[in-house]
CSV table of C-alpha atoms in Angstrom, one decimal:
chain,number,residue,atom,x,y,z
A,251,UNK,CA,-55.1,-64.4,87.8
A,252,UNK,CA,-57.5,-63.0,85.5
A,253,UNK,CA,-56.8,-59.5,87.0
A,254,UNK,CA,-53.2,-60.1,86.3
A,255,UNK,CA,-53.6,-61.2,82.9
A,256,UNK,CA,-55.9,-58.3,82.1
A,257,UNK,CA,-53.6,-56.0,83.6
A,258,UNK,CA,-50.6,-57.6,81.8
A,259,UNK,CA,-52.6,-57.3,78.6
A,260,UNK,CA,-53.2,-53.9,79.3
A,261,UNK,CA,-49.9,-53.2,79.9
A,262,UNK,CA,-48.6,-54.8,76.9
A,263,UNK,CA,-51.2,-52.8,74.6
A,264,UNK,CA,-50.2,-49.7,76.2
A,265,UNK,CA,-46.5,-50.3,75.1
A,266,UNK,CA,-47.4,-51.0,71.6
A,267,UNK,CA,-49.4,-48.0,71.2
A,268,UNK,CA,-46.6,-45.8,72.3
A,269,UNK,CA,-44.1,-47.3,70.0
A,270,UNK,CA,-46.5,-46.7,67.2
A,271,UNK,CA,-47.1,-43.1,68.2
A,272,UNK,CA,-43.3,-42.5,68.3
A,273,UNK,CA,-42.9,-43.8,64.8
A,274,UNK,CA,-45.6,-41.8,63.4
A,275,UNK,CA,-44.1,-38.6,64.9
A,276,UNK,CA,-40.7,-39.3,63.5
A,277,UNK,CA,-42.0,-39.5,59.7
A,278,UNK,CA,-44.0,-36.2,60.2
A,279,UNK,CA,-41.0,-34.4,61.3
A,280,UNK,CA,-38.9,-35.9,58.6
A,281,UNK,CA,-41.5,-34.8,55.9
A,282,UNK,CA,-41.6,-31.3,57.3
A,283,UNK,CA,-37.8,-31.0,57.4
A,284,UNK,CA,-37.6,-32.1,53.8
A,285,UNK,CA,-40.2,-29.7,52.8
A,286,UNK,CA,-38.4,-26.8,54.6
A,287,UNK,CA,-35.0,-27.8,53.0
A,288,UNK,CA,-36.6,-27.6,49.6
A,289,UNK,CA,-38.2,-24.2,50.1
A,290,UNK,CA,-34.9,-22.7,51.5
A,291,UNK,CA,-32.9,-24.3,48.6
A,292,UNK,CA,-35.4,-22.8,46.2
A,293,UNK,CA,-35.1,-19.2,47.6
A,294,UNK,CA,-31.3,-19.6,47.5
A,295,UNK,CA,-31.4,-20.5,43.7
A,296,UNK,CA,-33.7,-17.7,42.9
A,297,UNK,CA,-31.2,-15.1,44.3
A,298,UNK,CA,-28.1,-16.5,42.6
A,299,UNK,CA,-29.7,-17.0,39.2
A,300,UNK,CA,-32.3,-14.4,38.0
A,301,UNK,CA,-34.0,-15.7,34.9
A,302,UNK,CA,-34.3,-12.9,32.3
A,303,UNK,CA,-37.6,-11.4,31.6
A,304,UNK,CA,-39.1,-12.1,28.1
A,305,UNK,CA,-39.0,-8.5,27.1
A,306,UNK,CA,-35.2,-8.5,27.9
A,307,UNK,CA,-34.7,-11.6,25.7
A,308,UNK,CA,-36.5,-9.9,22.8
A,309,UNK,CA,-34.7,-6.8,23.2
A,310,UNK,CA,-31.2,-8.5,22.9
A,311,UNK,CA,-32.3,-10.5,20.0
A,312,UNK,CA,-33.3,-7.2,18.2
A,313,UNK,CA,-30.0,-5.7,18.6
A,314,UNK,CA,-28.1,-8.7,17.5
A,315,UNK,CA,-30.3,-8.8,14.2
A,316,UNK,CA,-29.5,-5.1,13.7
A,317,UNK,CA,-25.8,-5.7,13.8
A,318,UNK,CA,-25.9,-8.5,11.3
A,319,UNK,CA,-27.9,-6.3,9.0
A,320,UNK,CA,-25.4,-3.5,9.4
A,321,UNK,CA,-22.5,-5.8,8.4
A,322,UNK,CA,-24.3,-7.5,5.6
A,323,UNK,CA,-25.7,-4.2,4.3
A,324,UNK,CA,-21.9,-2.9,3.9
A,325,UNK,CA,-20.7,-5.8,2.1
A,326,UNK,CA,-23.6,-6.6,-0.2
A,327,UNK,CA,-24.7,-4.4,-3.1
A,328,UNK,CA,-27.9,-2.2,-2.4
A,329,UNK,CA,-29.8,-3.4,-5.3
A,330,UNK,CA,-29.6,-5.1,-8.6
A,331,UNK,CA,-29.5,-1.7,-10.4
A,332,UNK,CA,-26.4,-0.7,-8.4
A,333,UNK,CA,-24.9,-4.1,-9.3
A,334,UNK,CA,-25.5,-3.2,-13.0
A,335,UNK,CA,-23.4,0.3,-12.6
A,336,UNK,CA,-20.3,-1.7,-11.3
A,337,UNK,CA,-18.7,-2.0,-14.9
A,338,UNK,CA,-19.1,1.8,-15.1
A,339,UNK,CA,-17.4,2.4,-12.1
A,340,UNK,CA,-14.2,0.4,-13.1
A,341,UNK,CA,-12.6,3.2,-15.4
A,342,UNK,CA,-13.2,5.9,-12.7
A,343,UNK,CA,-11.5,3.7,-10.2
A,344,UNK,CA,-8.6,3.4,-12.6
A,345,UNK,CA,-8.5,7.1,-13.0
A,346,UNK,CA,-8.5,7.6,-9.3
A,347,UNK,CA,-5.7,5.1,-8.8
A,348,UNK,CA,-3.5,6.8,-11.4
A,349,UNK,CA,-4.1,10.3,-9.9
A,350,UNK,CA,-3.3,8.8,-6.3
A,351,UNK,CA,0.1,7.4,-7.8
A,352,UNK,CA,0.9,10.7,-9.3
A,353,UNK,CA,0.2,12.5,-6.1
A,354,UNK,CA,2.3,10.0,-4.2
A,355,UNK,CA,5.1,10.4,-6.6
A,356,UNK,CA,4.9,14.2,-6.4
A,357,UNK,CA,4.9,14.1,-2.6
A,358,UNK,CA,8.0,11.7,-2.7
A,359,UNK,CA,9.9,14.1,-4.9
A,360,UNK,CA,8.9,17.1,-2.7
A,361,UNK,CA,10.1,15.2,0.3
A,362,UNK,CA,13.4,14.3,-1.2
A,363,UNK,CA,13.9,18.0,-2.2
A,364,UNK,CA,13.1,19.0,1.2
A,365,UNK,CA,15.5,16.6,2.7
A,366,UNK,CA,18.2,17.4,0.4
A,367,UNK,CA,17.8,21.1,1.3
A,368,UNK,CA,17.9,20.4,4.9
A,369,UNK,CA,20.9,18.2,4.6
A,370,UNK,CA,22.8,21.1,2.5
A,371,UNK,CA,22.0,23.6,5.3
A,372,UNK,CA,23.3,21.2,8.0
A,373,UNK,CA,26.4,20.0,6.0
A,374,UNK,CA,29.5,22.0,6.4
A,375,UNK,CA,30.9,23.4,3.2
A,376,UNK,CA,34.4,24.9,2.6
A,377,UNK,CA,34.7,28.5,3.6
A,378,UNK,CA,35.2,29.7,0.2
A,379,UNK,CA,32.1,28.0,-1.0
A,380,UNK,CA,29.8,28.6,2.0
A,381,UNK,CA,26.4,29.8,0.8
A,382,UNK,CA,24.3,29.8,4.0
A,383,UNK,CA,20.8,30.4,2.9
A,384,UNK,CA,21.7,32.1,-0.5
A,385,UNK,CA,19.8,30.7,-3.3
A,386,UNK,CA,21.3,30.5,-6.9
A,387,UNK,CA,19.7,30.1,-10.3
A,388,UNK,CA,22.1,27.5,-11.8
A,389,UNK,CA,25.3,25.5,-11.1
A,390,UNK,CA,27.3,24.6,-14.3
A,391,UNK,CA,29.9,21.8,-13.5
A,392,UNK,CA,32.5,21.5,-16.4
A,393,UNK,CA,33.6,18.0,-16.4
A,394,UNK,CA,37.5,18.0,-16.9
A,395,UNK,CA,40.5,15.7,-16.6
A,396,UNK,CA,44.1,15.9,-15.2
A,397,UNK,CA,45.4,16.0,-18.8
A,398,UNK,CA,43.0,18.8,-19.9
A,399,UNK,CA,45.1,22.0,-18.7
A,400,UNK,CA,44.9,23.4,-22.2
A,401,UNK,CA,41.2,22.9,-22.7
A,402,UNK,CA,40.6,24.5,-19.5
A,403,UNK,CA,42.6,27.6,-20.5
A,404,UNK,CA,40.6,27.8,-23.6
A,405,UNK,CA,37.4,27.7,-21.9
A,406,UNK,CA,38.6,30.4,-19.5
A,407,UNK,CA,39.7,32.6,-22.6
A,408,UNK,CA,36.2,32.4,-24.1
A,409,UNK,CA,32.9,31.6,-22.6
A,410,UNK,CA,33.6,31.4,-18.8
A,411,UNK,CA,34.0,34.8,-17.0
A,412,UNK,CA,37.2,35.2,-15.0
A,413,UNK,CA,38.1,36.9,-11.7
A,414,UNK,CA,35.8,39.7,-10.7
A,415,UNK,CA,33.4,39.1,-13.5
A,416,UNK,CA,32.8,35.5,-12.3
A,417,UNK,CA,32.3,36.8,-8.8
A,418,UNK,CA,29.9,39.4,-10.1
A,419,UNK,CA,28.0,36.9,-12.1
A,420,UNK,CA,27.6,34.6,-8.9
A,421,UNK,CA,26.3,37.5,-6.8
A,422,UNK,CA,24.0,39.3,-9.4
A,423,UNK,CA,23.0,36.5,-11.6
A,424,UNK,CA,23.1,33.5,-9.4
A,425,UNK,CA,25.2,31.5,-11.6
A,426,UNK,CA,28.2,29.2,-10.5
A,427,UNK,CA,30.7,27.9,-13.0
A,428,UNK,CA,33.3,25.4,-11.9
A,429,UNK,CA,35.7,22.8,-13.3
A,430,UNK,CA,34.9,19.5,-11.9
A,431,UNK,CA,37.6,16.9,-11.1
A,432,UNK,CA,38.2,14.2,-8.5
A,433,UNK,CA,41.6,13.0,-7.5
A,434,UNK,CA,44.4,10.5,-8.7
A,435,UNK,CA,44.7,6.8,-7.7
A,436,UNK,CA,47.5,8.2,-5.6
A,437,UNK,CA,45.9,10.8,-3.6
A,438,UNK,CA,48.4,13.9,-3.0
A,439,UNK,CA,50.5,12.8,-5.9
A,440,UNK,CA,52.0,15.0,-8.6
A,441,UNK,CA,48.7,15.2,-10.6
A,442,UNK,CA,46.7,16.4,-7.5
A,443,UNK,CA,49.4,18.8,-6.6
A,444,UNK,CA,49.2,20.5,-10.2
A,445,UNK,CA,45.4,20.8,-9.9
A,446,UNK,CA,45.9,22.5,-6.3
A,447,UNK,CA,48.3,25.1,-7.8
A,448,UNK,CA,45.9,25.8,-10.7
A,449,UNK,CA,43.1,26.2,-8.3
A,450,UNK,CA,45.2,28.5,-6.2
A,451,UNK,CA,45.7,30.7,-9.3
A,452,UNK,CA,42.1,30.7,-10.7
A,453,UNK,CA,39.8,29.5,-7.8
A,454,UNK,CA,37.5,27.9,-10.2
A,455,UNK,CA,37.7,24.1,-9.3
A,456,UNK,CA,35.0,21.7,-7.5
A,457,UNK,CA,36.9,18.8,-6.2
A,458,UNK,CA,35.2,15.6,-5.7
A,459,UNK,CA,35.8,12.5,-3.4
A,460,UNK,CA,36.2,10.4,-6.6
A,461,UNK,CA,39.2,8.6,-8.3
A,462,UNK,CA,39.4,9.9,-12.0
A,463,UNK,CA,39.2,7.4,-14.8
A,464,UNK,CA,37.3,7.3,-18.1
A,465,UNK,CA,35.4,4.1,-17.2
A,466,UNK,CA,34.1,5.7,-14.0
A,467,UNK,CA,32.3,8.8,-15.6
A,468,UNK,CA,29.0,7.6,-14.3
A,469,UNK,CA,30.2,7.4,-10.7
A,470,UNK,CA,31.9,10.9,-11.2
A,471,UNK,CA,28.4,12.4,-12.6
A,472,UNK,CA,26.7,11.2,-9.6
A,473,UNK,CA,29.4,12.4,-7.2
A,474,UNK,CA,29.0,15.8,-8.9
A,475,UNK,CA,25.3,16.0,-8.4
A,476,UNK,CA,25.6,14.9,-4.8
A,477,UNK,CA,28.3,17.5,-4.0
A,478,UNK,CA,26.7,20.3,-5.9
A,479,UNK,CA,23.4,19.8,-4.1
A,480,UNK,CA,25.1,19.9,-0.6
A,481,UNK,CA,27.1,23.1,-1.5
A,482,UNK,CA,24.6,25.3,-3.5
A,483,UNK,CA,20.9,25.6,-3.1
A,484,UNK,CA,20.0,26.3,-7.0
A,485,UNK,CA,17.1,25.8,-9.5
A,486,UNK,CA,19.1,23.9,-11.9
A,487,UNK,CA,22.2,22.0,-12.2
A,488,UNK,CA,24.1,21.5,-15.4
A,489,UNK,CA,26.9,19.0,-16.5
A,490,UNK,CA,29.0,20.0,-19.6
A,491,UNK,CA,32.3,18.7,-21.1
A,492,UNK,CA,35.3,20.9,-21.2
A,493,UNK,CA,35.5,20.6,-25.0
A,494,UNK,CA,32.0,22.2,-25.6
A,495,UNK,CA,31.3,25.8,-26.3
A,496,UNK,CA,28.3,27.3,-24.2
A,497,UNK,CA,26.5,30.6,-24.5
A,498,UNK,CA,25.7,31.2,-20.7
A,499,UNK,CA,23.1,33.9,-21.1
A,500,UNK,CA,21.2,31.7,-23.6
A,501,UNK,CA,21.4,28.7,-21.4
A,502,UNK,CA,20.0,30.7,-18.5
A,503,UNK,CA,17.0,32.0,-20.7
A,504,UNK,CA,16.2,28.5,-21.8
A,505,UNK,CA,16.2,27.0,-18.6
A,506,UNK,CA,14.2,30.0,-17.1
A,507,UNK,CA,11.2,29.1,-19.4
A,508,UNK,CA,11.0,25.7,-17.7
A,509,UNK,CA,10.6,27.1,-14.0
A,510,UNK,CA,6.9,26.0,-13.6
A,511,UNK,CA,7.8,22.3,-14.1
A,512,UNK,CA,9.1,20.8,-10.8
A,513,UNK,CA,11.0,17.8,-12.4
A,514,UNK,CA,12.5,18.7,-15.6
A,515,UNK,CA,15.3,17.0,-17.7
A,516,UNK,CA,16.8,19.3,-20.4
A,517,UNK,CA,19.1,18.2,-23.4
A,518,UNK,CA,19.3,16.7,-26.8
A,519,UNK,CA,17.4,13.5,-26.5
A,520,UNK,CA,18.6,10.5,-28.3
A,521,UNK,CA,18.2,6.7,-28.4
A,522,UNK,CA,21.4,5.2,-29.7
A,523,UNK,CA,21.9,1.3,-30.3
A,524,UNK,CA,23.1,-0.7,-27.5
A,525,UNK,CA,26.5,-1.9,-28.5
A,526,UNK,CA,27.3,-5.5,-27.5
A,527,UNK,CA,30.6,-6.2,-29.2
A,528,UNK,CA,33.5,-5.9,-27.0
A,529,UNK,CA,36.3,-3.7,-28.0
A,530,UNK,CA,34.3,-1.0,-29.5
A,531,UNK,CA,33.9,2.6,-28.1
A,532,UNK,CA,30.7,2.8,-25.9
A,533,UNK,CA,30.6,-0.9,-25.4
A,534,UNK,CA,27.5,-1.8,-23.0
A,535,UNK,CA,28.7,-4.9,-21.0
A,536,UNK,CA,25.1,-5.2,-19.7
A,537,UNK,CA,23.5,-5.2,-23.1
A,538,UNK,CA,21.4,-8.1,-22.4
A,539,UNK,CA,19.3,-6.0,-19.9
A,540,UNK,CA,18.1,-4.1,-22.9
A,541,UNK,CA,16.4,-6.9,-24.7
A,542,UNK,CA,17.4,-8.7,-27.8
A,543,UNK,CA,20.5,-8.1,-29.8
A,544,UNK,CA,20.4,-4.8,-31.9
A,545,UNK,CA,18.0,-3.0,-29.6
A,546,UNK,CA,18.2,0.7,-28.7
A,547,UNK,CA,18.6,2.5,-25.5
A,548,UNK,CA,15.5,4.4,-23.9
A,549,UNK,CA,15.4,8.1,-24.6
A,550,UNK,CA,18.2,10.1,-22.7
A,551,UNK,CA,20.1,13.3,-23.1
A,552,UNK,CA,23.5,13.2,-24.8
A,553,UNK,CA,26.3,13.5,-22.5
A,554,UNK,CA,28.0,16.7,-23.9
A,555,UNK,CA,25.6,19.0,-22.0
A,556,UNK,CA,22.3,18.5,-19.8
A,557,UNK,CA,20.5,20.1,-17.1
A,558,UNK,CA,18.3,18.8,-14.4
A,559,UNK,CA,16.1,20.6,-12.0
A,560,UNK,CA,16.6,20.8,-8.2
A,561,UNK,CA,14.2,17.9,-7.3
A,562,UNK,CA,15.9,15.6,-9.7
A,563,UNK,CA,19.5,16.4,-8.3
A,564,UNK,CA,18.1,16.0,-4.6
A,565,UNK,CA,16.7,12.6,-5.8
A,566,UNK,CA,20.0,11.4,-6.9
A,567,UNK,CA,21.6,12.6,-3.7
A,568,UNK,CA,19.1,10.8,-1.6
A,569,UNK,CA,19.1,7.6,-3.5
A,570,UNK,CA,23.0,7.5,-4.5
A,571,UNK,CA,23.4,4.1,-2.9
A,572,UNK,CA,20.7,2.4,-4.9
A,573,UNK,CA,21.2,4.1,-8.3
A,574,UNK,CA,22.9,1.6,-10.8
A,575,UNK,CA,25.8,2.8,-13.0
A,576,UNK,CA,26.0,1.6,-16.6
A,577,UNK,CA,29.1,1.9,-18.8
A,578,UNK,CA,28.0,5.2,-20.2
A,579,UNK,CA,27.2,8.2,-17.9
A,580,UNK,CA,24.6,9.6,-20.2
A,581,UNK,CA,22.7,6.3,-20.3
A,582,UNK,CA,23.0,6.0,-16.4
A,583,UNK,CA,21.5,9.4,-15.9
A,584,UNK,CA,18.6,8.7,-18.1
A,585,UNK,CA,18.1,5.1,-16.3
A,586,UNK,CA,17.9,6.8,-12.9
A,587,UNK,CA,14.9,8.9,-14.1
A,588,UNK,CA,13.1,5.9,-15.6
A,589,UNK,CA,9.8,5.3,-13.6
A,590,UNK,CA,9.8,8.8,-12.2
A,591,UNK,CA,7.3,11.6,-13.2
A,592,UNK,CA,9.9,13.5,-15.1
A,593,UNK,CA,9.4,15.8,-18.1
A,594,UNK,CA,11.9,15.2,-20.8
A,595,UNK,CA,12.7,18.5,-22.8
A,596,UNK,CA,14.3,17.8,-26.2
A,597,UNK,CA,16.0,21.1,-27.2
A,598,UNK,CA,18.2,20.9,-30.4
A,599,UNK,CA,19.9,24.2,-29.4
A,600,UNK,CA,21.9,22.3,-26.9
A,601,UNK,CA,23.7,20.4,-29.6
A,602,UNK,CA,24.3,22.6,-32.4
A,603,UNK,CA,27.2,21.8,-34.7
A,604,UNK,CA,30.4,24.0,-35.0
A,605,UNK,CA,30.5,26.8,-37.8
A,606,UNK,CA,29.0,27.1,-40.1
A,607,UNK,CA,25.9,25.5,-38.3
A,608,UNK,CA,26.1,27.6,-35.1
A,609,UNK,CA,26.9,30.7,-37.1
A,610,UNK,CA,23.8,30.5,-39.5
A,611,UNK,CA,21.5,29.8,-36.6
A,612,UNK,CA,22.9,32.8,-34.8
A,613,UNK,CA,22.6,35.1,-37.8
A,614,UNK,CA,18.8,33.9,-38.0
A,615,UNK,CA,18.4,35.0,-34.4
A,616,UNK,CA,18.3,31.5,-32.9
A,617,UNK,CA,21.6,31.7,-31.0
A,618,UNK,CA,22.7,28.1,-29.9
A,619,UNK,CA,23.2,27.1,-26.2
A,620,UNK,CA,26.1,24.6,-26.9
A,621,UNK,CA,28.1,23.8,-29.9
A,622,UNK,CA,30.4,20.8,-30.8
A,623,UNK,CA,31.2,18.2,-33.4
A,624,UNK,CA,29.2,14.9,-33.3
A,625,UNK,CA,32.1,13.2,-34.8
A,626,UNK,CA,34.5,14.0,-31.9
A,627,UNK,CA,31.8,14.1,-29.3
A,628,UNK,CA,32.9,17.4,-28.6
A,629,UNK,CA,34.9,20.4,-30.5
A,630,UNK,CA,37.6,18.4,-32.5
A,631,UNK,CA,41.0,19.9,-31.3
A,632,UNK,CA,38.9,22.1,-28.9
A,633,UNK,CA,41.9,23.8,-27.4
A,634,UNK,CA,42.8,25.2,-30.6
A,635,UNK,CA,39.3,25.8,-32.3
A,636,UNK,CA,37.0,27.0,-29.5
A,637,UNK,CA,38.2,30.5,-29.9
A,638,UNK,CA,37.2,30.5,-33.3
A,639,UNK,CA,33.6,29.0,-32.6
A,640,UNK,CA,33.4,31.6,-29.7
A,641,UNK,CA,33.9,34.4,-32.2
A,642,UNK,CA,31.5,33.1,-34.8
A,643,UNK,CA,28.8,31.7,-32.6
A,644,UNK,CA,29.2,33.3,-29.2
A,645,UNK,CA,26.6,35.5,-27.9
A,646,UNK,CA,27.8,39.2,-27.0
A,647,UNK,CA,29.8,40.0,-24.0
A,648,UNK,CA,27.0,42.0,-22.4
A,649,UNK,CA,24.3,39.2,-22.9
A,650,UNK,CA,24.8,37.8,-19.6
A,651,UNK,CA,24.7,41.2,-17.8
A,652,UNK,CA,21.5,42.2,-19.8
A,653,UNK,CA,19.6,38.9,-19.0
A,654,UNK,CA,16.8,38.7,-16.6
A,655,UNK,CA,16.2,35.1,-15.4
């Protein structure tokens, strides 16, 4: 029994040791497995996320600081001394701005002239007025009306060359002269047919797409410049009334002196009162736009005769839809040039009086360009008197052929 007990005890003791050994082996393997997993995870993390080296961090920081210094350096003044110079720079900056404004204005006018020239070359003019690439010196448009047949005949008999002489003047001197007229309210009516017959006889009309009427003179003037620019490439465009005497050679010599000026507006400059009272001649319905009651208009050329250079005529043609028309055509023309870089030339020889005024000036060697009576805004009873004015104040018959423009 003792033997059995001891064996049983031995057997029981051996089983306990075996169980303890198995438990201890499991913990070691667990620890090793955990350690191995940690090492593998550490290796994997190092490959996916590489920590920047200290030198690289320093280099990036330096680059960012340099960028910030460049930005702040451009915005901030360099020194206190430079800041003191800022007031001195203001006048120079204003001069630069004014120069830039003038340059832009010049470029805009040159662009307008170039566009108008291109449009005139592309437009289809009547066969009798086709000019191609021919350049002319000046175009003289004589404003006339349906009822002014006697005035037109008196002009043809005095200062306006006729027939072969007119064609020769166009070819040799580059001067175009035409009577300017639109059409009646009933287009194709008796008034229009009368003008058509007169034109077939003399061939000296310029017909406008415009309805005639005294209150529409501003619109007619604008239509004239638009049509003239499209038909003839000239240096100057002139508007004159049919009751004014003109010395063509003297007019040409006068304008030739201003050839170096790109935008010139020549005439007898005036600044008359703005007439707000209704019912009076030259009443201005939009008088309130010119300031207080009793104010005067800005300087503009009187409407009997004025001349503008090609750039200004092209400007009118290109901006025709936005140019405002006032009651008086001479005021309207002057208003269109307000704000532009235009030289106003006030030449009193363009508004001489009838004899003895123009006669005395001619005898003194100062021949007038144009003569009329201020009281009538033209030569009073011009159809009857313009011949006398021409005899006493007109230039010689050969003056136009001897002139060199």
